[in-house]
Amino acid sequence: MKNDLERMSIGNGAGSIKYPDQVARACKSPMSRIMVGSITLLPRDGNIGDVYYFHPQNFWSLNSLGLPNPGMEAYKKLLPEMVCVAHGAGKELWTSVAGFSPAEYAQMAVDCFGCGVDGVELNLSCPNVWKGDERKEIPSLNPELIREIVNTVHSLTYDKFGGVRFESIENSITIKLSPVEDDSRQEEIAEAILDTVEEVTLSNTVPDVQGLRVDGKPALAFRSDDADHHIKHRGGLAGAAVLKPNLVFVSRMKQLLGEDISVIACGGIFTGADAVRYIEAGACGIQCTTSYLEFKEQIFVDILMQLSDLVSV
Ligand SMILES: Cc1cc2nc3c(=O)[nH]c(=O)nc-3n(C[C@H](O)[C@H](O)[C@H](O)COP(=O)(O)O)c2cc1C
């Protein structure tokens, strides 16, 4: 297990690093993989109002950021330098992309690989993009759409990069899913993934959850934009509250996906012991978002020190 620890991918989950100064800070941590994004093709302001809350006693988070980011054109200028800084510190630099169509995912994957990134995570699972009172569909809950997106990404990257370069790129395209509890749904999703990617990140936030702050007010209170007059309180649940259900999901998906598809675990990791539980469930890497947002780079120092103690006994 000690060797596994050295090979293990450890990094931030998408949504926690978007800009060069954040990459520079992350380079001083023991992360092995830095995830930038999620990036959308066009710039987005995201939702407005109270869009993030961390419960200080129970350690869960709720968010409805809605993918704020400066858009792919801006990243084409920022990414080469981010890649250079990360590589200089011995780290991989990945991007997470969130398209509004299969073609958008493919275009952004090509642009990111063109900037020299080590890998692209297709965010198929954002639950926080709204148009008025309507929430955008979560692609990863639709097995046909998963296949269509990944196939479109593979064919455009093949057209652009061809041959040997394509093979290394193909192995560096991963997908991030929404958590699913239903057995038959899990089987359908696993079937859609087999033969399409070699790595999957489990999971994004639990969609459509409401929660209360310590003062009893709704944790989230947001509108999709200035034209939207209806304040909404639902968002994606993460942090300590998702650890147990996500462990069950990781273990079940690992069973269904087999040895050839690696699982990166993301959900409620605050300690080395949490990471060990995911490794025991079959994961070969971890990502932290809520714990990283709240406790910054120190969280990876703590997790790694605890992990090395736990696996050396
Ligand atoms: C504030 C916030 C923003 C997020 N933004 C993204 C995002 O842009 N893309 C994405 O794939 N996941 C995003 N997520 C989901 C996280 O990367 C992660 O999958 C989820 O929060 C579970 O991990 P955690 O318990 O460590 O937070 C976001 C989560 C939070 C809390």
Tab-separated table of C-alpha atoms and ligand atoms in Angstrom:
chain	number	residue	atom	x	y	z
A	1	MET	CA	0.000	0.000	0.000
A	2	LYS	CA	2.968	2.306	0.622
A	3	ASN	CA	3.822	2.141	-3.107
A	4	ASP	CA	0.193	2.817	-3.980
A	5	LEU	CA	0.427	5.958	-1.858
A	6	GLU	CA	3.369	7.248	-3.871
A	7	ARG	CA	1.487	6.681	-7.145
A	8	MET	CA	-1.784	8.039	-5.828
A	9	SER	CA	-3.254	11.130	-7.450
A	10	ILE	CA	-4.031	13.787	-4.841
A	11	GLY	CA	-5.513	17.138	-5.711
A	12	ASN	CA	-8.226	19.725	-5.520
A	13	GLY	CA	-11.687	19.073	-6.934
A	14	ALA	CA	-13.002	21.265	-9.754
A	15	GLY	CA	-14.499	24.568	-8.673
A	16	SER	CA	-11.726	25.445	-6.225
A	17	ILE	CA	-8.957	26.743	-8.537
A	18	LYS	CA	-9.618	29.021	-11.502
A	19	TYR	CA	-6.816	31.617	-11.712
A	20	PRO	CA	-2.992	31.717	-11.993
A	21	ASP	CA	-2.414	33.003	-8.434
A	22	GLN	CA	-4.369	30.022	-7.113
A	23	VAL	CA	-2.257	27.646	-9.213
A	24	ALA	CA	0.901	29.275	-7.832
A	25	ARG	CA	-0.327	28.694	-4.257
A	26	ALA	CA	-1.332	25.108	-5.000
A	27	CYS	CA	2.188	24.479	-6.311
A	28	LYS	CA	3.494	24.973	-2.781
A	29	SER	CA	1.282	22.147	-1.481
A	30	PRO	CA	1.884	18.401	-1.756
A	31	MET	CA	-0.899	17.991	-4.348
A	32	SER	CA	0.134	15.903	-7.346
A	33	ARG	CA	-2.659	17.053	-9.674
A	34	ILE	CA	-4.061	20.570	-9.905
A	35	MET	CA	-7.547	20.875	-11.405
A	36	VAL	CA	-8.457	24.216	-13.013
A	37	GLY	CA	-12.104	25.029	-13.805
A	38	SER	CA	-14.788	24.150	-14.577
A	39	ILE	CA	-14.350	26.109	-17.788
A	40	THR	CA	-17.257	26.894	-20.088
A	41	LEU	CA	-16.964	27.952	-23.731
A	42	LEU	CA	-18.378	31.418	-23.044
A	43	PRO	CA	-17.631	33.514	-19.957
A	44	ARG	CA	-20.194	33.110	-17.150
A	45	ASP	CA	-20.997	35.304	-14.158
A	46	GLY	CA	-22.677	32.448	-12.318
A	47	ASN	CA	-25.702	32.787	-10.057
A	48	ILE	CA	-26.121	35.858	-7.865
A	49	GLY	CA	-26.773	36.126	-4.120
A	50	ASP	CA	-25.821	33.664	-1.375
A	51	VAL	CA	-24.305	30.885	-3.473
A	52	TYR	CA	-22.008	29.096	-0.998
A	53	TYR	CA	-22.309	28.057	2.625
A	54	PHE	CA	-20.090	25.886	4.826
A	55	HIS	CA	-21.653	24.609	8.032
A	56	PRO	CA	-19.041	25.255	10.723
A	57	GLN	CA	-20.172	22.441	13.030
A	58	ASN	CA	-21.323	19.711	10.661
A	59	PHE	CA	-18.737	20.330	7.917
A	60	TRP	CA	-21.138	20.088	4.964
A	61	SER	CA	-21.259	22.654	2.185
A	62	LEU	CA	-24.024	23.756	-0.122
A	63	ASN	CA	-23.283	25.692	-3.281
A	64	SER	CA	-25.027	27.025	-6.305
A	65	LEU	CA	-22.207	28.948	-7.948
A	66	GLY	CA	-23.409	28.098	-11.470
A	67	LEU	CA	-19.948	27.795	-13.083
A	68	PRO	CA	-18.615	31.372	-12.915
A	69	ASN	CA	-15.432	31.573	-15.019
A	70	PRO	CA	-13.880	33.824	-17.679
A	71	GLY	CA	-14.549	31.382	-20.555
A	72	MET	CA	-12.391	29.329	-22.927
A	73	GLU	CA	-10.937	32.227	-24.943
A	74	ALA	CA	-9.523	33.772	-21.756
A	75	TYR	CA	-8.155	30.398	-20.635
A	76	LYS	CA	-6.341	29.959	-23.951
A	77	LYS	CA	-4.204	32.892	-22.800
A	78	LEU	CA	-3.927	31.803	-19.134
A	79	LEU	CA	-3.399	28.056	-19.412
A	80	PRO	CA	0.061	27.818	-21.028
A	81	GLU	CA	1.593	29.774	-18.122
A	82	MET	CA	-0.400	27.791	-15.531
A	83	VAL	CA	0.867	24.550	-17.096
A	84	CYS	CA	4.438	25.864	-17.039
A	85	VAL	CA	4.234	26.860	-13.363
A	86	ALA	CA	2.668	23.519	-12.365
A	87	HIS	CA	5.224	21.487	-14.323
A	88	GLY	CA	8.025	23.552	-12.793
A	89	ALA	CA	6.765	22.401	-9.390
A	90	GLY	CA	6.505	18.768	-10.543
A	91	LYS	CA	2.707	18.730	-10.691
A	92	GLU	CA	0.147	17.791	-13.316
A	93	LEU	CA	-2.177	20.546	-14.507
A	94	TRP	CA	-5.638	19.350	-15.534
A	95	THR	CA	-8.699	21.274	-16.628
A	96	SER	CA	-12.340	20.564	-15.987
A	97	VAL	CA	-14.642	21.566	-18.843
A	98	ALA	CA	-18.428	21.912	-18.798
A	99	GLY	CA	-20.107	22.135	-22.189
A	100	PHE	CA	-23.684	22.933	-23.125
A	101	SER	CA	-23.499	20.433	-26.023
A	102	PRO	CA	-21.214	17.521	-27.016
A	103	ALA	CA	-19.508	19.822	-29.550
A	104	GLU	CA	-18.683	22.365	-26.828
A	105	TYR	CA	-17.058	19.691	-24.646
A	106	ALA	CA	-15.006	18.546	-27.661
A	107	GLN	CA	-13.933	22.063	-28.667
A	108	MET	CA	-12.794	22.888	-25.129
A	109	ALA	CA	-10.926	19.567	-24.742
A	110	VAL	CA	-9.022	20.319	-27.968
A	111	ASP	CA	-8.259	23.888	-26.823
A	112	CYS	CA	-7.035	22.668	-23.405
A	113	PHE	CA	-4.764	19.964	-24.848
A	114	GLY	CA	-3.503	22.575	-27.310
A	115	CYS	CA	-2.413	24.631	-24.261
A	116	GLY	CA	-0.398	21.669	-22.945
A	117	VAL	CA	-2.604	20.423	-20.092
A	118	ASP	CA	-1.949	16.901	-18.797
A	119	GLY	CA	-5.573	15.868	-18.825
A	120	VAL	CA	-9.162	17.011	-19.180
A	121	GLU	CA	-11.997	16.077	-16.853
A	122	LEU	CA	-15.384	16.330	-18.554
A	123	ASN	CA	-17.748	17.747	-15.957
A	124	LEU	CA	-20.921	15.852	-16.851
A	125	SER	CA	-22.564	16.631	-13.563
A	126	CYS	CA	-22.991	20.318	-12.645
A	127	PRO	CA	-26.354	20.695	-10.862
A	128	ASN	CA	-26.307	24.485	-10.584
A	129	VAL	CA	-26.909	26.002	-14.012
A	130	TRP	CA	-30.307	27.685	-14.119
A	131	LYS	CA	-32.306	29.582	-16.720
A	132	GLY	CA	-35.004	31.353	-14.707
A	133	ASP	CA	-36.784	28.599	-12.768
A	134	GLU	CA	-35.481	25.766	-14.915
A	135	ARG	CA	-32.365	23.829	-13.983
A	136	LYS	CA	-30.133	22.486	-16.767
A	137	GLU	CA	-30.173	18.711	-17.194
A	138	ILE	CA	-27.311	16.779	-15.589
A	139	PRO	CA	-25.712	14.919	-18.537
A	140	SER	CA	-24.269	12.069	-16.454
A	141	LEU	CA	-27.779	10.932	-15.458
A	142	ASN	CA	-28.443	10.154	-19.134
A	143	PRO	CA	-26.311	7.181	-20.318
A	144	GLU	CA	-26.923	7.956	-24.014
A	145	LEU	CA	-25.701	11.515	-23.529
A	146	ILE	CA	-22.576	10.275	-21.697
A	147	ARG	CA	-21.716	8.111	-24.729
A	148	GLU	CA	-22.454	10.920	-27.183
A	149	ILE	CA	-20.319	13.473	-25.324
A	150	VAL	CA	-17.319	11.172	-24.848
A	151	ASN	CA	-17.462	9.906	-28.448
A	152	THR	CA	-17.646	13.466	-29.792
A	153	VAL	CA	-14.666	14.489	-27.630
A	154	HIS	CA	-12.647	11.464	-28.787
A	155	SER	CA	-13.370	12.005	-32.476
A	156	LEU	CA	-12.505	15.732	-32.439
A	157	THR	CA	-9.313	15.187	-30.420
A	158	TYR	CA	-8.382	12.379	-32.832
A	159	ASP	CA	-8.964	14.703	-35.814
A	160	LYS	CA	-6.800	17.388	-34.227
A	161	PHE	CA	-4.004	15.369	-32.691
A	162	GLY	CA	-4.086	11.966	-34.531
A	163	GLY	CA	-1.673	9.027	-34.083
A	164	VAL	CA	0.528	8.530	-31.029
A	165	ARG	CA	-0.257	11.924	-29.533
A	166	PHE	CA	-3.959	10.999	-29.653
A	167	GLU	CA	-3.388	7.776	-27.700
A	168	SER	CA	-1.828	9.629	-24.797
A	169	ILE	CA	-4.565	12.250	-24.966
A	170	GLU	CA	-7.331	9.650	-25.110
A	171	ASN	CA	-6.034	8.146	-21.857
A	172	SER	CA	-6.092	11.567	-20.237
A	173	ILE	CA	-9.766	12.288	-20.818
A	174	THR	CA	-11.825	11.484	-17.748
A	175	ILE	CA	-15.407	12.095	-16.751
A	176	LYS	CA	-17.003	13.322	-13.544
A	177	LEU	CA	-20.372	11.947	-12.561
A	178	SER	CA	-23.246	12.874	-10.323
A	179	PRO	CA	-23.917	10.478	-7.433
A	180	VAL	CA	-26.634	7.882	-8.129
A	181	GLU	CA	-28.342	5.605	-5.586
A	182	ASP	CA	-30.580	3.475	-7.768
A	183	ASP	CA	-29.029	0.062	-8.620
A	184	SER	CA	-30.311	-0.282	-12.163
A	185	ARG	CA	-29.399	3.329	-12.967
A	186	GLN	CA	-25.866	2.656	-11.703
A	187	GLU	CA	-25.646	-0.387	-14.008
A	188	GLU	CA	-26.822	1.619	-17.045
A	189	ILE	CA	-24.307	4.367	-16.333
A	190	ALA	CA	-21.469	1.863	-15.826
A	191	GLU	CA	-22.338	0.223	-19.131
A	192	ALA	CA	-22.197	3.589	-20.894
A	193	ILE	CA	-18.748	4.265	-19.424
A	194	LEU	CA	-17.143	0.878	-20.176
A	195	ASP	CA	-15.028	1.204	-23.348
A	196	THR	CA	-15.210	5.011	-23.337
A	197	VAL	CA	-12.804	6.287	-20.636
A	198	GLU	CA	-10.075	4.860	-18.412
A	199	GLU	CA	-10.767	7.040	-15.398
A	200	VAL	CA	-13.839	8.443	-13.704
A	201	THR	CA	-14.213	10.949	-10.868
A	202	LEU	CA	-16.908	10.157	-8.302
A	203	SER	CA	-18.662	12.376	-7.517
A	204	ASN	CA	-20.008	15.847	-8.053
A	205	THR	CA	-22.335	17.381	-5.455
A	206	VAL	CA	-25.745	15.879	-4.584
A	207	PRO	CA	-28.233	17.992	-6.587
A	208	ASP	CA	-31.201	20.009	-5.347
A	209	VAL	CA	-30.575	19.980	-1.596
A	210	GLN	CA	-31.739	22.666	0.847
A	211	GLY	CA	-30.113	23.340	4.197
A	212	LEU	CA	-30.106	25.831	7.049
A	213	ARG	CA	-27.343	28.019	8.399
A	214	VAL	CA	-26.540	27.928	12.114
A	215	ASP	CA	-28.803	30.991	12.519
A	216	GLY	CA	-31.742	29.083	10.971
A	217	LYS	CA	-31.783	30.999	7.671
A	218	PRO	CA	-31.610	29.138	4.326
A	219	ALA	CA	-28.023	28.274	3.459
A	220	LEU	CA	-28.526	29.394	-0.148
A	221	ALA	CA	-30.608	32.270	-1.532
A	222	PHE	CA	-29.826	33.089	-5.147
A	223	ARG	CA	-31.169	34.105	-8.564
A	224	SER	CA	-29.793	32.933	-11.906
A	225	ASP	CA	-29.314	36.533	-13.161
A	226	ASP	CA	-30.782	40.038	-12.872
A	227	ALA	CA	-33.772	39.104	-15.021
A	228	ASP	CA	-34.683	36.240	-12.664
A	229	HIS	CA	-36.928	37.507	-9.826
A	230	HIS	CA	-37.424	34.211	-8.020
A	231	ILE	CA	-35.018	33.496	-5.156
A	232	LYS	CA	-34.032	29.837	-5.049
A	233	HIS	CA	-32.658	27.854	-2.108
A	234	ARG	CA	-31.578	24.539	-3.689
A	235	GLY	CA	-27.994	23.625	-4.483
A	236	GLY	CA	-25.321	20.929	-4.506
A	237	LEU	CA	-24.516	19.204	-1.218
A	238	ALA	CA	-20.888	18.294	-0.472
A	239	GLY	CA	-18.474	17.887	2.423
A	240	ALA	CA	-18.871	15.583	5.424
A	241	ALA	CA	-22.553	14.830	4.681
A	242	VAL	CA	-21.695	13.052	1.421
A	243	LEU	CA	-18.796	10.890	2.643
A	244	LYS	CA	-20.791	7.776	3.587
A	245	PRO	CA	-23.187	7.677	0.611
A	246	ASN	CA	-20.349	8.435	-1.798
A	247	LEU	CA	-18.240	5.599	-0.358
A	248	VAL	CA	-21.117	3.230	-1.167
A	249	PHE	CA	-21.350	4.685	-4.696
A	250	VAL	CA	-17.579	4.393	-5.306
A	251	SER	CA	-17.505	0.816	-4.105
A	252	ARG	CA	-20.518	-0.179	-6.255
A	253	MET	CA	-19.219	1.578	-9.380
A	254	LYS	CA	-15.767	0.035	-8.913
A	255	GLN	CA	-17.456	-3.386	-8.819
A	256	LEU	CA	-19.348	-2.621	-12.014
A	257	LEU	CA	-16.443	-0.947	-13.856
A	258	GLY	CA	-13.761	-3.511	-12.988
A	259	GLU	CA	-9.999	-3.145	-12.817
A	260	ASP	CA	-9.483	-1.371	-16.152
A	261	ILE	CA	-11.244	1.834	-15.129
A	262	SER	CA	-9.677	3.860	-12.335
A	263	VAL	CA	-11.791	5.774	-9.862
A	264	ILE	CA	-10.781	9.104	-8.354
A	265	ALA	CA	-12.820	9.692	-5.204
A	266	CYS	CA	-14.224	13.108	-4.378
A	267	GLY	CA	-16.683	13.733	-1.585
A	268	GLY	CA	-16.242	14.621	2.059
A	269	ILE	CA	-12.503	13.973	2.407
A	270	PHE	CA	-11.092	15.897	5.383
A	271	THR	CA	-8.600	13.399	6.861
A	272	GLY	CA	-6.208	10.623	5.965
A	273	ALA	CA	-8.711	8.161	7.461
A	274	ASP	CA	-11.398	9.378	5.019
A	275	ALA	CA	-8.953	8.837	2.139
A	276	VAL	CA	-8.127	5.315	3.371
A	277	ARG	CA	-11.833	4.415	3.336
A	278	TYR	CA	-12.011	5.429	-0.328
A	279	ILE	CA	-8.833	3.496	-1.153
A	280	GLU	CA	-10.358	0.449	0.507
A	281	ALA	CA	-13.476	0.984	-1.622
A	282	GLY	CA	-11.286	0.792	-4.748
A	283	ALA	CA	-10.264	4.398	-5.489
A	284	CYS	CA	-6.726	5.125	-6.704
A	285	GLY	CA	-6.794	8.868	-6.129
A	286	ILE	CA	-8.572	11.587	-4.209
A	287	GLN	CA	-9.829	15.115	-4.775
A	288	CYS	CA	-10.870	17.571	-2.073
A	289	THR	CA	-13.071	20.579	-2.747
A	290	THR	CA	-14.950	21.681	0.390
A	291	SER	CA	-12.042	20.852	2.705
A	292	TYR	CA	-9.631	22.625	0.346
A	293	LEU	CA	-11.847	25.724	0.067
A	294	GLU	CA	-12.124	25.913	3.859
A	295	PHE	CA	-8.685	24.845	5.032
A	296	LYS	CA	-6.524	25.715	1.996
A	297	GLU	CA	-3.261	23.945	1.140
A	298	GLN	CA	-2.718	22.709	4.715
A	299	ILE	CA	-5.469	20.125	4.224
A	300	PHE	CA	-3.225	18.166	1.821
A	301	VAL	CA	-0.288	18.291	4.240
A	302	ASP	CA	-2.516	16.893	6.995
A	303	ILE	CA	-4.132	14.232	4.802
A	304	LEU	CA	-0.792	13.020	3.460
A	305	MET	CA	0.893	12.906	6.847
A	306	GLN	CA	-2.041	10.976	8.303
A	307	LEU	CA	-2.127	8.689	5.270
A	308	SER	CA	1.529	7.807	5.513
A	309	ASP	CA	1.080	6.989	9.215
A	310	LEU	CA	-2.001	4.911	8.505
A	311	VAL	CA	-0.451	2.875	5.697
A	312	SER	CA	2.904	2.285	7.381
A	313	VAL	CA	1.328	0.366	10.280
B	1	LIG	C1	-18.065	25.897	-4.176
B	1	LIG	C2	-18.037	24.682	-5.048
B	1	LIG	C3	-17.865	24.826	-6.417
B	1	LIG	C4	-17.819	23.695	-7.242
B	1	LIG	N1	-17.634	23.860	-8.593
B	1	LIG	C5	-17.469	22.750	-9.375
B	1	LIG	C6	-17.139	22.895	-10.740
B	1	LIG	O1	-16.982	23.996	-11.270
B	1	LIG	N2	-16.987	21.757	-11.473
B	1	LIG	C7	-17.124	20.498	-10.926
B	1	LIG	O2	-16.947	19.492	-11.626
B	1	LIG	N3	-17.430	20.349	-9.625
B	1	LIG	C8	-17.589	21.435	-8.853
B	1	LIG	N4	-17.878	21.290	-7.523
B	1	LIG	C9	-18.003	19.919	-6.969
B	1	LIG	C10	-16.717	19.493	-6.276
B	1	LIG	O3	-15.602	19.507	-7.125
B	1	LIG	C11	-16.874	18.089	-5.635
B	1	LIG	O4	-17.204	17.177	-6.634
B	1	LIG	C12	-17.945	18.054	-4.558
B	1	LIG	O5	-17.988	19.263	-3.839
B	1	LIG	C13	-17.703	16.913	-3.567
B	1	LIG	O6	-16.426	17.033	-2.974
B	1	LIG	P1	-16.180	17.712	-1.529
B	1	LIG	O7	-17.064	16.999	-0.554
B	1	LIG	O8	-14.718	17.516	-1.284
B	1	LIG	O9	-16.548	19.143	-1.656
B	1	LIG	C14	-17.946	22.398	-6.681
B	1	LIG	C15	-18.132	22.263	-5.294
B	1	LIG	C16	-18.166	23.379	-4.479
B	1	LIG	C17	-18.352	23.193	-2.996
